[in-house]
Coordinates of C-alpha atoms in Angstrom, one line a residue:
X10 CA 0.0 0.0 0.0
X11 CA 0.9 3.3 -0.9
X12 CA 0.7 6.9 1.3
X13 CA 1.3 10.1 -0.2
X14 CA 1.7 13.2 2.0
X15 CA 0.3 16.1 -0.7
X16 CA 1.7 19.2 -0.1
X17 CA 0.8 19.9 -4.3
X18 CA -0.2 24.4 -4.3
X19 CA 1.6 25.0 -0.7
X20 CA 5.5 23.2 -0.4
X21 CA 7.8 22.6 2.3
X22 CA 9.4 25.2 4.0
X23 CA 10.9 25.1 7.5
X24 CA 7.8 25.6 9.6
X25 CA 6.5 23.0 12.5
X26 CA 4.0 21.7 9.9
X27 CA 6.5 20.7 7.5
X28 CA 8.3 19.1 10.2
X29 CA 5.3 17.0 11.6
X30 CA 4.6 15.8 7.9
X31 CA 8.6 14.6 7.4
X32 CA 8.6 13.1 10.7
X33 CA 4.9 10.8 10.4
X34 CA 6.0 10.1 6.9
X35 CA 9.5 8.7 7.8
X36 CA 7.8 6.7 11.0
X37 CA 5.6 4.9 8.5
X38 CA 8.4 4.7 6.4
X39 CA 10.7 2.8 8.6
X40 CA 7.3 0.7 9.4
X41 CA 7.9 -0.7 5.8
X42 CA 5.1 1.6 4.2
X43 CA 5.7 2.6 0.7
X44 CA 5.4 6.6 1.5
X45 CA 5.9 9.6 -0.8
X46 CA 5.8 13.5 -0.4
X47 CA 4.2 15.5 -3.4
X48 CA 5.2 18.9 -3.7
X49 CA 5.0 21.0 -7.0
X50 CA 8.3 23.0 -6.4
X51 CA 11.4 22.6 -4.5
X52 CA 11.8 21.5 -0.7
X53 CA 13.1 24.8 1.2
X54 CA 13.2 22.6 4.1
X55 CA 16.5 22.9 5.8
X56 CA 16.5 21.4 9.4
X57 CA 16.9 17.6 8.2
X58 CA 17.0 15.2 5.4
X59 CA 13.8 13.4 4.9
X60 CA 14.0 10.2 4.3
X61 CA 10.7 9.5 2.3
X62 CA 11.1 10.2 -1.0
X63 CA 10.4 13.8 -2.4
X64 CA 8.2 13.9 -5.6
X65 CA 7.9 17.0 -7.7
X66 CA 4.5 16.6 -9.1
X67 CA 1.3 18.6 -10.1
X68 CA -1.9 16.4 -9.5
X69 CA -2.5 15.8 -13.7
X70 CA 0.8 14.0 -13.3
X71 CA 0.6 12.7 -9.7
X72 CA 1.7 9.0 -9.1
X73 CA -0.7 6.4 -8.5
X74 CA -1.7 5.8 -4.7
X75 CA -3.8 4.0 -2.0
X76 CA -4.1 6.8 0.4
X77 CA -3.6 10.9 0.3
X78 CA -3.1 13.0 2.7
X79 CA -3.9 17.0 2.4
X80 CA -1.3 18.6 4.3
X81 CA -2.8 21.9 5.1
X82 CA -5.9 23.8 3.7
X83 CA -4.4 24.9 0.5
X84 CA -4.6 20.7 -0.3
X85 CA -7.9 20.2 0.6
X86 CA -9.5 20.5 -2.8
X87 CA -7.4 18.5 -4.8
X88 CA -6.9 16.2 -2.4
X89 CA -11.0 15.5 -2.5
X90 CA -10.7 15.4 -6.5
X91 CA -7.8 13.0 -6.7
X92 CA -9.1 10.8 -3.8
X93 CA -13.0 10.4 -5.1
X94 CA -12.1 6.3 -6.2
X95 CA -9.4 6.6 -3.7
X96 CA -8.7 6.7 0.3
X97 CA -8.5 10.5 1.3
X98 CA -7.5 12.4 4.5
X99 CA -7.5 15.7 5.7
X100 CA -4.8 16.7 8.0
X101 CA -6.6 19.6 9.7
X102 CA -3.7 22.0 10.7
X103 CA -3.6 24.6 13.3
X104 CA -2.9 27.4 11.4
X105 CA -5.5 27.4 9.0
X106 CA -8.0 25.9 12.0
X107 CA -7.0 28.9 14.4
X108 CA -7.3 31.9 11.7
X109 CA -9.4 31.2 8.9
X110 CA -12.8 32.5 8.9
X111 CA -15.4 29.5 10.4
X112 CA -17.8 29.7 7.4
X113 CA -14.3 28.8 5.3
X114 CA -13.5 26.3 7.6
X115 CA -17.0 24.7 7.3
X116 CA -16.8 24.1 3.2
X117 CA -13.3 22.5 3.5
X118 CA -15.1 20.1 6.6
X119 CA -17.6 19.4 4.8
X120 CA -15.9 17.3 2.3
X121 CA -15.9 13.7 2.3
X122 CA -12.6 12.8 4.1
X123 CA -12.1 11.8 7.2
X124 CA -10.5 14.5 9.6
X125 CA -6.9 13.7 11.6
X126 CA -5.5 16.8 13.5
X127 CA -2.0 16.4 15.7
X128 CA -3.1 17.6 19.0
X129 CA -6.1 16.8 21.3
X130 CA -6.9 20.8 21.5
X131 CA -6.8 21.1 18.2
X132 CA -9.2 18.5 17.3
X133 CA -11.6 20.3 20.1
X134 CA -11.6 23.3 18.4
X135 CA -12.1 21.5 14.4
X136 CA -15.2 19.1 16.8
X137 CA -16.7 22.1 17.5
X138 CA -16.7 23.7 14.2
X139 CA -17.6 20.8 11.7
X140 CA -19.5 18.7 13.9
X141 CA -17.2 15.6 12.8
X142 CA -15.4 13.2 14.7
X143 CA -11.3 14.0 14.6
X144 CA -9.1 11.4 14.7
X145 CA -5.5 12.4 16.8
X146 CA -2.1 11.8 15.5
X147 CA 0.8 12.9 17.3
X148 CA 4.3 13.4 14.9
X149 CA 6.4 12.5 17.8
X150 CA 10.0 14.1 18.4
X151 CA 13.1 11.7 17.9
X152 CA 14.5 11.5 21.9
X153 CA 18.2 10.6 20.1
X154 CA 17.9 14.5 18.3
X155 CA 17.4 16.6 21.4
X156 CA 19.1 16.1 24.6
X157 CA 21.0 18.8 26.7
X158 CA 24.1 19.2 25.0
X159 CA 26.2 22.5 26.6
X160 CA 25.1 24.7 29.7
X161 CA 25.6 28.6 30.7
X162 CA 26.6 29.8 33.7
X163 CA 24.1 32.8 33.2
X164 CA 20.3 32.4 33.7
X165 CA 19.0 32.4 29.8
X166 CA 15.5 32.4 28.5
X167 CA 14.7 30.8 25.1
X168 CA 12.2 32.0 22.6
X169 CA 11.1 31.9 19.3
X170 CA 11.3 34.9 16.9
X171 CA 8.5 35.2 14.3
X172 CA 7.2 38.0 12.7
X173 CA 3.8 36.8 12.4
X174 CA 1.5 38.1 14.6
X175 CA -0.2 35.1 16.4
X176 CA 3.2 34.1 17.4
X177 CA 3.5 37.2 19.5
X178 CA 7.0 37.6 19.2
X179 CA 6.5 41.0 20.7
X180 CA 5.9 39.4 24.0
X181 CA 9.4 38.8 24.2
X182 CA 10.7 42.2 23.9
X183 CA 8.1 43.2 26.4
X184 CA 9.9 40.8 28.6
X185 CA 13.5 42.2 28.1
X186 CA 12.2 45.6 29.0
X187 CA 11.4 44.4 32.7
X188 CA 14.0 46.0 35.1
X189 CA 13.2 42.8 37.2
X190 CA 14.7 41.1 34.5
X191 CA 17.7 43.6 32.9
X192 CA 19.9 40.7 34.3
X193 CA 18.7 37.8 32.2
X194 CA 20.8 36.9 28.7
X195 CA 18.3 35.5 25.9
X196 CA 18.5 33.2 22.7
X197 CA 16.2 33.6 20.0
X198 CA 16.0 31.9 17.0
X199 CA 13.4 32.3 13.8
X200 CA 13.1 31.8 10.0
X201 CA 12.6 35.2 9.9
X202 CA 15.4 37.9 10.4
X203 CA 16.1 40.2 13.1
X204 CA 17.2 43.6 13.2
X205 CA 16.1 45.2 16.4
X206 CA 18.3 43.4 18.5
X207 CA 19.8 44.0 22.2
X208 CA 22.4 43.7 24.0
X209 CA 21.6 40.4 26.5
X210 CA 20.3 38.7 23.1
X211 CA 21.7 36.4 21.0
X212 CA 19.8 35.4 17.4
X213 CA 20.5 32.5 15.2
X214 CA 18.8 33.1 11.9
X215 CA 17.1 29.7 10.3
X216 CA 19.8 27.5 12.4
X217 CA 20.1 23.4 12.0
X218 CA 19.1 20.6 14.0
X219 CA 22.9 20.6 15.8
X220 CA 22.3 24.1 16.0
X221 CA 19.1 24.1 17.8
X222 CA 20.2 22.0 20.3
X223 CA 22.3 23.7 21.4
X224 CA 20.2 26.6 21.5
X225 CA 17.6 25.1 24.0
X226 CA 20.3 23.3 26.0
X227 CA 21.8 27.0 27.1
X228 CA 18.2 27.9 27.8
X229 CA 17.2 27.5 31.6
X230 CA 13.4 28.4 30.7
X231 CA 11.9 28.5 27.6
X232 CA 9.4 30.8 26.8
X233 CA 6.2 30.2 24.5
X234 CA 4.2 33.2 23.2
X235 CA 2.3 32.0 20.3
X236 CA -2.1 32.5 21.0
X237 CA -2.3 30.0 18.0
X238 CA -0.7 27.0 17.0
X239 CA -1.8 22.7 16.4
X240 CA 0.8 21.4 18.6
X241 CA 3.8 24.1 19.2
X242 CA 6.8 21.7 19.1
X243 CA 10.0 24.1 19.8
X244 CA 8.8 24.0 23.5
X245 CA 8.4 20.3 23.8
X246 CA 12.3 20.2 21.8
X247 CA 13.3 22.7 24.3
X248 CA 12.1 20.6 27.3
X249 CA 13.7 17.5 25.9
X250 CA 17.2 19.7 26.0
X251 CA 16.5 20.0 29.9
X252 CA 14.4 23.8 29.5
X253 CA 11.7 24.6 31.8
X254 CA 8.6 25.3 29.9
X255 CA 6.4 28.5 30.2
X256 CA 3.3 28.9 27.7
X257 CA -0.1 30.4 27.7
X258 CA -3.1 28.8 28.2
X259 CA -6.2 28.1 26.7
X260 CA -6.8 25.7 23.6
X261 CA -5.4 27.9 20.9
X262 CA -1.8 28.3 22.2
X263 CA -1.0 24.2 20.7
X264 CA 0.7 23.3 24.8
X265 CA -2.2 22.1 26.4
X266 CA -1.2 18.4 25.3
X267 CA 2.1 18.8 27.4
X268 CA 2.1 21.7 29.6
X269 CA 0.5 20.8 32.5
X270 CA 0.4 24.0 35.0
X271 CA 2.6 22.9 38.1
X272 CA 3.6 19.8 36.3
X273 CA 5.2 19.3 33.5
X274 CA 5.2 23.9 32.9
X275 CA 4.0 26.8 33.7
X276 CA 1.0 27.7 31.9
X277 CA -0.5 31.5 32.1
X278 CA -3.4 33.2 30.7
X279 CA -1.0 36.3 29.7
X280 CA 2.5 36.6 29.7

């Protein structure tokens, strides 16, 4: 049997979601599935190597295959037309869950294919919306990838820089400005680049795996700002790499799977 991942109108680029497709693909591949991943342009996926094979298709050319799966909104339409004698998925994701508008939502639900989102809060918030059953999937993180690797003698805070506005990147510079906190040296990484910086920050523009690593393993907290994600993996990589965890709450913020307030993080309703 054959699974295809179509990411056919969107591509891979070094986002979470790109990362949770690679990772369930190569799990089914080493389970001995016959997996590809359709794309119509080139992979700008940097972190790892993939190692299901990458297909440059467009769906009038598309391989033969037993089961799609629409990796994001985008692939939701021709998903349903290639996979009307076939097996279809969707694989709702939380971007397009969290901020497209709910009557938009509603017509891609509404489709004939079963529904699989990665977190449990994320399939709360597509239950309530289309009224179907979601099936979860977790991507998993490799523990063999992230482990503390190197450790500061200076009390560091971790973060993610985005410019995109549910990821409230701002947050962070709000939190540099504290004079409770002048004291307090920070890493930041982000696809995006940085100019505003300061002088207790370090930034690592589109870093590696190895990179990464070592990143979160000079981190002694970790500090999650976005209001929405599916399932927000750099603070489960950063816990791995021995990082305390602190997120917002609620559904949208893609922790509530892992960060248990007084458990396994600190979870607040604002930061």
């Amino acid at each position: 049997m054959r699974i295809a991942f179509n990411g056919v109108g969107c591509g891979w680029g070094n986002t979470g979601g790109t990362q949770s497709v690679f990772r369930m693909a190569d799990a089914l591949l080493e389970l001995g599935v016959d997996v590809q991943l359709w794309a119509d342009m080139p992979s700008k996926f940097t972190w790892f190597s993939p190692r299901t094979p990458l297909i440059t298709t467009d769906m009038g050319s598309a391989p033969e295959t037993d089961v799609l799966i629409s990796t994001g909104v985008v692939t939701v339409k021709n998903t349903w037309k290639f996979s009307r004698k076939r097996v279809g998925i969707q694989w709702a994701r939380g971007y397009e869950s969290w901020a497209m508008p709910e009557t938009k939502l509603k017509t891609r639900y509404a489709l004939d294919l079963p529904l699989w989102a990665n977190s449990t809060c994320l399939a709360q918030r597509i239950q309530r919306v289309s009224g179907k059953d979601v099936d979860v999937q977790y991507c998993g993180i490799p523990l063999d990838e992230f482990y503390p690797t190197e450790s500061t003698d200076e009390f560091t805070v971790g973060a993610l820089w985005s410019d995109k506005p549910a990821k409230k990147a701002k947050t962070v510079f709000d939190l540099m400005g504290r004079p409770e906190l002048s004291d307090v040296q920070w890493r930041l990484f982000g696809e995006y680049t940085l100019k505003n910086k300061r002088e207790n920050m370090r930034f690592q523009h589109r870093p590696g795996m190895e990179a990464k690593r070592g990143i979160y393993s000079a981190c002694d907290v970790w500090v999650a700002t976005s209001v929405t994600e599916g399932l927000h993996i750099p603070p489960m990589e950063a816990a791995l790499c021995g990082a305390a965890v602190v997120s917002r709450s609620g559904l949208s913020a893609g922790t509530g799977d892992y960060c248990v307030d007084g458990i396994s993080g600190c979870a607040y309703d604002t930061l």
